[in-house]
Short mmCIF file of C-alpha atoms in Angstrom, two decimals:
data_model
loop_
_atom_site.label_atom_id
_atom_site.label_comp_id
_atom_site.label_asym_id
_atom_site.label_seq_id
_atom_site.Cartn_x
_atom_site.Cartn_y
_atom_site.Cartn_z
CA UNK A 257 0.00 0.00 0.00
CA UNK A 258 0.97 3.64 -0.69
CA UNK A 259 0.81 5.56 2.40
CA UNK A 260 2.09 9.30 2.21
CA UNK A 261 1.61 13.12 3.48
CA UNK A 262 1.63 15.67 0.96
CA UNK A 263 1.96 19.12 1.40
CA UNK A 264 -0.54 20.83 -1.09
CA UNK A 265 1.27 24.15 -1.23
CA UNK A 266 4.02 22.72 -1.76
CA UNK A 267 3.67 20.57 -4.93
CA UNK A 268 1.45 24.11 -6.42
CA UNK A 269 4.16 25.95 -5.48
CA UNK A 270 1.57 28.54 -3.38
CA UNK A 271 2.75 30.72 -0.49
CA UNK A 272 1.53 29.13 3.06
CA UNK A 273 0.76 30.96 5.57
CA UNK A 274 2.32 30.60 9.07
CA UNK A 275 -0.25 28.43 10.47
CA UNK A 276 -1.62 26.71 7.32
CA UNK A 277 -2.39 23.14 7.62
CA UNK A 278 -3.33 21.78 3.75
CA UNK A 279 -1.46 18.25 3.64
CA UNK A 280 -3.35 15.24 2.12
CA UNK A 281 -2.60 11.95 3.86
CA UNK A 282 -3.00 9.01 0.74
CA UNK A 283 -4.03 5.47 1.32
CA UNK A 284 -3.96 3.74 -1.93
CA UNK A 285 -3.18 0.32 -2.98
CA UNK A 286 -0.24 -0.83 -4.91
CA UNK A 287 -0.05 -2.86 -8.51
CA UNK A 288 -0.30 -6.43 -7.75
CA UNK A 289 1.84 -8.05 -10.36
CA UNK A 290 -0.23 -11.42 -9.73
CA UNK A 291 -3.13 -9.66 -11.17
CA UNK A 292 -4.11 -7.39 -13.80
CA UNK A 293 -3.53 -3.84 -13.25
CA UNK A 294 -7.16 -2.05 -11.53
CA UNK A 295 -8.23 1.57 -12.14
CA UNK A 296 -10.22 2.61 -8.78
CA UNK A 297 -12.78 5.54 -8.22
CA UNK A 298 -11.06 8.09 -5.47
CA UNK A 299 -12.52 9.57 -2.55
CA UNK A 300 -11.13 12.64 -0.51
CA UNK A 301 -12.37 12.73 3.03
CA UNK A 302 -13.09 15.70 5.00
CA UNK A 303 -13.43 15.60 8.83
CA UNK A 304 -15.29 17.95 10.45
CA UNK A 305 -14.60 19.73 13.95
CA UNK A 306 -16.63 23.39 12.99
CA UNK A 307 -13.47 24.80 10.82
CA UNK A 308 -11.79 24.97 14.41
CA UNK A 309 -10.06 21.72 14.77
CA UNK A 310 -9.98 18.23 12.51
CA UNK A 311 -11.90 15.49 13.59
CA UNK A 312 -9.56 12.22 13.73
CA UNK A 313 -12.65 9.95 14.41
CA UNK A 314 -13.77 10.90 10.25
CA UNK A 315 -10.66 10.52 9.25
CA UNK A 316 -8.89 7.54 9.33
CA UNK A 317 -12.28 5.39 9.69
CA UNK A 318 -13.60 6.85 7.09
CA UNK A 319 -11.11 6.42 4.85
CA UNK A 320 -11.25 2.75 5.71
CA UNK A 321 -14.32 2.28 4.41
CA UNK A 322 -13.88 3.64 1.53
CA UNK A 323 -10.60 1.70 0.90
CA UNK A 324 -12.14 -1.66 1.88
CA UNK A 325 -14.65 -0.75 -1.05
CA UNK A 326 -12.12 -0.64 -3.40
CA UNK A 327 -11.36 3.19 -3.75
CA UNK A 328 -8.35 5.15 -3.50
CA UNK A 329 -8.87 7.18 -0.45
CA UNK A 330 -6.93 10.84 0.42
CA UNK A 331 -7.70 12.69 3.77
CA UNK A 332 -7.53 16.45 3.86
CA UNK A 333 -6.49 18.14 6.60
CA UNK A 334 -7.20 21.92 6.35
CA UNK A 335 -6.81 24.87 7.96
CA UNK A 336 -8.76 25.75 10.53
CA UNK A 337 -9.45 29.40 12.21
CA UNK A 338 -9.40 30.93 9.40
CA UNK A 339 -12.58 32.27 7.07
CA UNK A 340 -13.20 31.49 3.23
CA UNK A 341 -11.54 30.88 0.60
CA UNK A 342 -8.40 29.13 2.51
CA UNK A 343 -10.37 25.81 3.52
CA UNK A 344 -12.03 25.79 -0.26
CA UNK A 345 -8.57 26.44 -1.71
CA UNK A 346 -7.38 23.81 0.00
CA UNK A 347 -9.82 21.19 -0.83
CA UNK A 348 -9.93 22.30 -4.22
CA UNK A 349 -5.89 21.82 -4.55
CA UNK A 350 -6.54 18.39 -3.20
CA UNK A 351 -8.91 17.27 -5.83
CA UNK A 352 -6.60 18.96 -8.59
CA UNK A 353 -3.26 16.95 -6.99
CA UNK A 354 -5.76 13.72 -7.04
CA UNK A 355 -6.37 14.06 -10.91
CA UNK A 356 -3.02 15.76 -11.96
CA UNK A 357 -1.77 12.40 -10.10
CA UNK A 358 -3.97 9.50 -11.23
CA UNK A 359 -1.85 7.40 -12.73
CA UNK A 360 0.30 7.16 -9.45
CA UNK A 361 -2.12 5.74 -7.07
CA UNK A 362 -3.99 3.83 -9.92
CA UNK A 363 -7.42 6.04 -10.16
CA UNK A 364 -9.99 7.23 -12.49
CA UNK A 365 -9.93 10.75 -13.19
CA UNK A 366 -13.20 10.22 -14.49
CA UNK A 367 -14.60 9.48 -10.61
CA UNK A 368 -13.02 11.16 -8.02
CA UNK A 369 -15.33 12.12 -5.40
CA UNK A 370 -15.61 13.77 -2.04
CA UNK A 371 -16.76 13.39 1.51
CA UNK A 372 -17.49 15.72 4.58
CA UNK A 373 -18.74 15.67 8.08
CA UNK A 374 -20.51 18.47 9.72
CA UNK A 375 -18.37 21.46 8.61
CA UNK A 376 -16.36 19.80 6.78
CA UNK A 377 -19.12 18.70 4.64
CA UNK A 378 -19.82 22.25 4.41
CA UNK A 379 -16.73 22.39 3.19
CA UNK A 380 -17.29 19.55 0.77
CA UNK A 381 -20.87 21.30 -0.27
CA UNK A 382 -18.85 24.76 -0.95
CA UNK A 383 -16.55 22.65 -3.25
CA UNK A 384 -19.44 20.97 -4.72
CA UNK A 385 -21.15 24.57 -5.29
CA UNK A 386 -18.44 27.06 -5.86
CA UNK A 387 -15.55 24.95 -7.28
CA UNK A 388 -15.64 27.67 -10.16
CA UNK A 389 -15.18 30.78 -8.03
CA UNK A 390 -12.60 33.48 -8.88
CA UNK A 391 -10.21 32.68 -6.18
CA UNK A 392 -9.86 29.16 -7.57
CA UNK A 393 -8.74 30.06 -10.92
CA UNK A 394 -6.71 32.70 -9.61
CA UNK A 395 -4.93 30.36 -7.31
CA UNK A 396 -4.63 27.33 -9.89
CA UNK A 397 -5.04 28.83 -13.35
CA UNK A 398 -5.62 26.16 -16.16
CA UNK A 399 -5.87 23.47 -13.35
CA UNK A 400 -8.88 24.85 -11.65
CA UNK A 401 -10.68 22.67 -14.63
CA UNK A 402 -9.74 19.79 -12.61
CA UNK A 403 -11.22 20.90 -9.23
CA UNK A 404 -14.83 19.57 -9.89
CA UNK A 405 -15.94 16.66 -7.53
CA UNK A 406 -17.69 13.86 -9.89
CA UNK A 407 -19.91 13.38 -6.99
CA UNK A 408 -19.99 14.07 -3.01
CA UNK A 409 -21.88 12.42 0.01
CA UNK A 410 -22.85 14.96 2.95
CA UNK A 411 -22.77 13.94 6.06
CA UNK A 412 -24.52 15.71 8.72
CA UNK A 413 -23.03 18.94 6.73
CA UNK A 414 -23.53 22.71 8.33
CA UNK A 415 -25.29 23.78 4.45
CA UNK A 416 -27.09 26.85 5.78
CA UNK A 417 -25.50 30.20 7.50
CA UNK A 418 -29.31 31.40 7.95
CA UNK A 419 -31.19 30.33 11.01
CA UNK A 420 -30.60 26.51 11.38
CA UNK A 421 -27.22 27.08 11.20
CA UNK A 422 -24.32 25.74 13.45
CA UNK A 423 -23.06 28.77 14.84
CA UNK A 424 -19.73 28.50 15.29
CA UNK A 425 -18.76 27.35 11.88
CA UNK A 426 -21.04 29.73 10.51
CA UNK A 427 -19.20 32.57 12.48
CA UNK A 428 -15.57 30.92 11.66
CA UNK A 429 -16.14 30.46 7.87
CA UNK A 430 -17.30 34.22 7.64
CA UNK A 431 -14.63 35.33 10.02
CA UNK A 432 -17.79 37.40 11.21
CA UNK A 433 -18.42 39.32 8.43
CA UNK A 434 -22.22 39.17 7.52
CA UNK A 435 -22.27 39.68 3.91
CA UNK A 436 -19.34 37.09 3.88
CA UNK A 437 -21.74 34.72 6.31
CA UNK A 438 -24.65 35.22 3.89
CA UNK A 439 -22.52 33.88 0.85
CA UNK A 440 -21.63 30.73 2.67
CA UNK A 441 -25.05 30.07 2.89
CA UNK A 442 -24.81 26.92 0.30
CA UNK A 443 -28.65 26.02 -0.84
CA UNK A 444 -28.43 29.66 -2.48
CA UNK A 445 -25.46 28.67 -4.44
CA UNK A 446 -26.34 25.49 -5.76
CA UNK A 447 -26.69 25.51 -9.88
CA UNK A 448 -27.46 23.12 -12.33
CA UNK A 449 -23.21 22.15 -12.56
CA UNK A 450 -23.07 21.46 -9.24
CA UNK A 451 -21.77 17.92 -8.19
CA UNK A 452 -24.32 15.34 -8.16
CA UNK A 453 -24.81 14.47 -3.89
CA UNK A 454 -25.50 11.81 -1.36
CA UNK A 455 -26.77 13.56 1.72
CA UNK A 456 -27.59 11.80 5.18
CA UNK A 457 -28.62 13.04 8.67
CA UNK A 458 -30.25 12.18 11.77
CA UNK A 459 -33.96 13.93 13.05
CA UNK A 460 -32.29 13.85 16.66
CA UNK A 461 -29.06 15.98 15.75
CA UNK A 462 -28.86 18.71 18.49
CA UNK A 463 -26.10 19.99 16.48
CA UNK A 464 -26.36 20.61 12.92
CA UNK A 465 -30.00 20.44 12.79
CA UNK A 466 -31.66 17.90 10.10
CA UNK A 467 -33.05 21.35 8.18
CA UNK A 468 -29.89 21.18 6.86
CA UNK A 469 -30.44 19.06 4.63
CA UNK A 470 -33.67 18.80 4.12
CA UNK A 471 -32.35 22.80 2.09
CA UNK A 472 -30.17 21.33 0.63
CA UNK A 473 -32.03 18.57 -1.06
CA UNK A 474 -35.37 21.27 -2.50
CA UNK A 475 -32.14 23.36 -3.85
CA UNK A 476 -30.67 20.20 -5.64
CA UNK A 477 -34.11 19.47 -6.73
CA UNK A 478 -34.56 23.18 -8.12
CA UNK A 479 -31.78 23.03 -9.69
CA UNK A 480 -32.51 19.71 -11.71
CA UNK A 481 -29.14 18.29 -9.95
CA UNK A 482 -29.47 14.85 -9.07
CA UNK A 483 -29.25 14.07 -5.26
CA UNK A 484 -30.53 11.13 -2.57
CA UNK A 485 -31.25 11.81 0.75
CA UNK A 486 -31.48 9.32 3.82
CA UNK A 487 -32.44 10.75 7.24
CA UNK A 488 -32.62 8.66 10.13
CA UNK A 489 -34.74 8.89 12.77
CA UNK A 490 -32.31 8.13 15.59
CA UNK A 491 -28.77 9.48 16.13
CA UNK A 492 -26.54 12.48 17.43
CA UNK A 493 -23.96 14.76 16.04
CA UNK A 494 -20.51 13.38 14.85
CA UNK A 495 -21.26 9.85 14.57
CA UNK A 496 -18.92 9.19 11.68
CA UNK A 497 -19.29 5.53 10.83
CA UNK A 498 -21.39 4.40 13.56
CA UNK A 499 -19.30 1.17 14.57
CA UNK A 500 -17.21 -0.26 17.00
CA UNK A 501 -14.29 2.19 15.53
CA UNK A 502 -15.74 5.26 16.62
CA UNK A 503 -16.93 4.44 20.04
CA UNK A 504 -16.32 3.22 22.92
CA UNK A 505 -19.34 0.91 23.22
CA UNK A 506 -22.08 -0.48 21.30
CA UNK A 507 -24.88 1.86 19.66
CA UNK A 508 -28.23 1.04 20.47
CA UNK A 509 -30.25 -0.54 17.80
CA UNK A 510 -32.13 2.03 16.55
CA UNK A 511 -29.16 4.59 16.32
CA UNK A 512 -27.03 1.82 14.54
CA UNK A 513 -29.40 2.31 11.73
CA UNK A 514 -27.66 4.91 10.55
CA UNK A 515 -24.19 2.94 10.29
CA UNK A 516 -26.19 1.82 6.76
CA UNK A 517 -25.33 5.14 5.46
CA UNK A 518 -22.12 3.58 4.19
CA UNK A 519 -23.78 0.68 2.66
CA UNK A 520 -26.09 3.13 0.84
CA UNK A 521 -23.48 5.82 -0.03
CA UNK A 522 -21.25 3.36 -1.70
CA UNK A 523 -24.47 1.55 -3.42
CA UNK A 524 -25.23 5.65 -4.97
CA UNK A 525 -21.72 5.92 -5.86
CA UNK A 526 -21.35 2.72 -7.79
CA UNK A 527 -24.82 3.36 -9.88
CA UNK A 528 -23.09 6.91 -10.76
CA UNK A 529 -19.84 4.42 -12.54
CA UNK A 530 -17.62 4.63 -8.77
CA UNK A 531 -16.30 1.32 -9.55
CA UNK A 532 -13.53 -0.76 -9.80
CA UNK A 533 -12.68 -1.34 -13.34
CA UNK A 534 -9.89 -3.33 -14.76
CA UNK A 535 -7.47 -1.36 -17.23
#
């Protein structure tokens, strides 16, 4: 297996800024020689922690999933404490090094896909939404054509700055500036290019409330942009995988229903061509 760290502004060649963060951690599997050589969808994962710390708990798990089902998997980890467009930059870079660098870890440029948790699927959604923003192709030139995500899957994501919002990321994101705030406010930015999206929540989220993406989904289905959306009745915030992995016990029944949000996300993915195909 290829495991590695890479330092996003360094391989662009950006400036970095003192306290920058930025690095993709790659889990991908090697060329068997015994077999014939596999070209795998990607996924980039992006842990939440309300753009003021990185969750490890939908990190590495995460990735494993994703990995077990036969995908190359890269983990952001982005800057935090700091407002828009660093974290987008960021994730944007990472889906640009993930293309630019197919051939490497054995992917199809063709399916590369995202993943966020609470902010960070806001994160995921604003890369989703605004991949073709200004600052992007500023920042990456000809390669912001490679930035699009061929799909993404939502998970428990902050989408609205409005009312239902999480506050803190709302606040972070904007670094408190309202018209700022108000732009972040992601079922207003969907259009008819955005990514195609997998969204799941729980009704019981104290956090990120479910209205989240319930606005998201009526903006995907505005927009004409195709979309499914699972929400459980049971669960809290931050649950991640919902497995042994990710806590210290066992979930009750009803809130390990939501653990099939894997199952389901990587059924989606594969009926949108996220498969394994041999070269």
């Amino acid at each position: 297996m290829t495991y590695e760290t890479i330092d996003l502004y360094e391989y662009f060649s950006l400036p970095k800024g003192r306290n920058a963060a930025g690095t993709l951690t790659v889990y991908a599997r090697e060329r068997n020689p015994e077999i014939k050589e596999k070209l795998r969808p990607a996924m980039l994962v992006i842990p939440g922690g309300g753009y003021e710390w990185v969750s490890r708990r939908e990190a590495e798990p995460v990735a494993m999933e994703f990995l077990y089902g036969g995908y190359s998997v890269f983990v952001l980890d982005y800057t935090v404490h700091t407002p828009h467009p660093v974290p987008l930059l960021e994730a944007a870079m990472a889906v640009a090094y993930i293309r630019e660098n197919a051939e490497k870890y054995y992917v199809d440029r063709a399916h590369v896909g995202a993943i966020g948790f609470s902010a960070g699927g806001h994160l995921c959604a604003t890369l989703a939404t605004m991949y073709g923003e200004a600052c992007v192709k500023e920042a990456l030139g000809n390669r912001a054509a490679l930035v699009r995500p061929d799909a993404v899957v939502l998970s428990y994501a902050v989408i609205t700055t409005g009312i239902r919002t999480h506050g803190g990321t709302a606040k972070t994101i904007s670094g408190g500036d309202a018209a700022l705030q108000e732009k972040m406010s992601l079922e207003k930015r969907v259009t008819k290019d955005s990514s195609p999206a997998f969204l799941w929540h729980t009704v019981e989220d104290d956090c990120v409330p479910v209205q989240n993406a319930l606005l998201m989904a009526e903006a995907y289905l505005k927009a004409g942009v195709p979309f499914d959306l699972h929400v459980f009745e049971s669960g809290g915030h931050g649950m991640s995988t919902v497995n042994g992995e990710v806590t210290d016990g066992d979930y009750p029944e009803v809130v390990a229903r939501a653990g099939k949000w894997v199952e389901l996300a990587l059924s989606w993915l594969a009926s949108r061509g996220f498969k394994v195909r041999v070269k």
